[in-house]
Tab-separated table of C-alpha atoms in Angstrom:
chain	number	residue	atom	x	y	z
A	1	UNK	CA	20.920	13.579	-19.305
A	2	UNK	CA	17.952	15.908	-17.464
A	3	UNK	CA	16.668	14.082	-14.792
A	4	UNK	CA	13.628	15.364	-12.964
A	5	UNK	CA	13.690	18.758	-11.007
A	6	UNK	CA	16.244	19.948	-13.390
A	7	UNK	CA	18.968	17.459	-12.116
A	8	UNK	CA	21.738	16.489	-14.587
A	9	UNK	CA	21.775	12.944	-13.939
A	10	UNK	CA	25.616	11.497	-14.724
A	11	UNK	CA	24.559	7.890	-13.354
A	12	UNK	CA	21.304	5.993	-14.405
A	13	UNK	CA	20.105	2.541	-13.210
A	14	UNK	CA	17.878	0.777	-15.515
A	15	UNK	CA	16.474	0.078	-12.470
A	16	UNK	CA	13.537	-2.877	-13.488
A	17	UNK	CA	16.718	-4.845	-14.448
A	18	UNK	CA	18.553	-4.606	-11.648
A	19	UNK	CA	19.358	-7.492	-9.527
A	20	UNK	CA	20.888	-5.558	-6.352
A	21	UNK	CA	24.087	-7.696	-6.629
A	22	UNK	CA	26.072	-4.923	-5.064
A	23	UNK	CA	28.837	-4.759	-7.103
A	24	UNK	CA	28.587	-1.217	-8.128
A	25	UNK	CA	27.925	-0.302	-4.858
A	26	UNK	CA	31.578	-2.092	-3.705
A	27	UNK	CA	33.284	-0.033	-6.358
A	28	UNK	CA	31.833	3.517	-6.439
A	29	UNK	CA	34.673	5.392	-4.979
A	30	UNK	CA	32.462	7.986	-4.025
A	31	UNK	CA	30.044	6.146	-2.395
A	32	UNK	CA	26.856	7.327	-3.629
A	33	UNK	CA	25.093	4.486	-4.459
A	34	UNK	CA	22.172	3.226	-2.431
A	35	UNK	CA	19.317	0.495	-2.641
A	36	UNK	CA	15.524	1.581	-3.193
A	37	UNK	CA	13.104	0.657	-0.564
A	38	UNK	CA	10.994	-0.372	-2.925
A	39	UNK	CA	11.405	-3.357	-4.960
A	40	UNK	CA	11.260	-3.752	-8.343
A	41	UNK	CA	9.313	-6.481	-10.618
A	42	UNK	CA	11.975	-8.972	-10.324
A	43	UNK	CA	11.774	-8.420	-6.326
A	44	UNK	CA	14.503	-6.915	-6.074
A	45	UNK	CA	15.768	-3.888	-4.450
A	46	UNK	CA	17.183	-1.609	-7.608
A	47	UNK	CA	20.813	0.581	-6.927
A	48	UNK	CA	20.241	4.024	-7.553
A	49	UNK	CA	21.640	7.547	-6.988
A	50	UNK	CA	19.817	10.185	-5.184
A	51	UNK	CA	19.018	13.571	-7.354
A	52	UNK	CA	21.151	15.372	-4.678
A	53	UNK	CA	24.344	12.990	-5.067
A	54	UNK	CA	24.381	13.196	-8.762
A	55	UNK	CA	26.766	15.727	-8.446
A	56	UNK	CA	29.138	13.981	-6.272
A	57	UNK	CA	29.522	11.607	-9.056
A	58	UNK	CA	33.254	11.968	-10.955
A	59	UNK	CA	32.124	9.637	-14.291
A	60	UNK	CA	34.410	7.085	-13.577
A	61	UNK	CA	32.012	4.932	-14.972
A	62	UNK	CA	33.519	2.052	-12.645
A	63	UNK	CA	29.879	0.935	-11.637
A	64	UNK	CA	28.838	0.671	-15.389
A	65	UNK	CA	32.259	-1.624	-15.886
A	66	UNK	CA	30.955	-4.002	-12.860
A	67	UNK	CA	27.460	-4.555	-13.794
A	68	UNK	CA	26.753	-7.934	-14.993
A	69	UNK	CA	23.605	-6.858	-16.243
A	70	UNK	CA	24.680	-3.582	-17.725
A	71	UNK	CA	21.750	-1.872	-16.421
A	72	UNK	CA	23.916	1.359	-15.506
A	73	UNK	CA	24.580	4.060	-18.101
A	74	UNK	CA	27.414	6.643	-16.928
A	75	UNK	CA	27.282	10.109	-18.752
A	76	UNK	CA	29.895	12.334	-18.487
A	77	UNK	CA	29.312	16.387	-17.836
């Protein structure tokens, strides 16, 4: 999936669903996922990955397996 600036995004957060519950953060075995400062409508704080970690990212898709709310969609390159 493009994601802006030309990045090939392999992890996206539906991030107005997102209840920060931290579970895809516990499991990334990377460790690129991160918290917004922002918060969303819910007042939360939505997980995200930064354009410049997308990379990093293997597909594992372990994040998308933890979500409760299955707000994250894992593509693969």
């Amino acid at each position: 999936m493009r994601g802006g600036r030309g990045v090939d995004k392999r992890v996206v957060f539906r991030e107005e669903h997102c209840k920060s519950c931290e579970l895809c953060v516990s499991v990334c075995p990377k460790n690129i996922i991160g918290f917004r400062d922002s918060l969303n409508r819910q007042g939360y704080r939505p997980a995200f990955v930064r354009d410049e970690d997308q990379e990093k990212c293997i597909s594992c898709a372990l994040c998308a397996r933890m979500c409760p709310d299955a707000v994250i969609e894992v593509f693969r390159p």
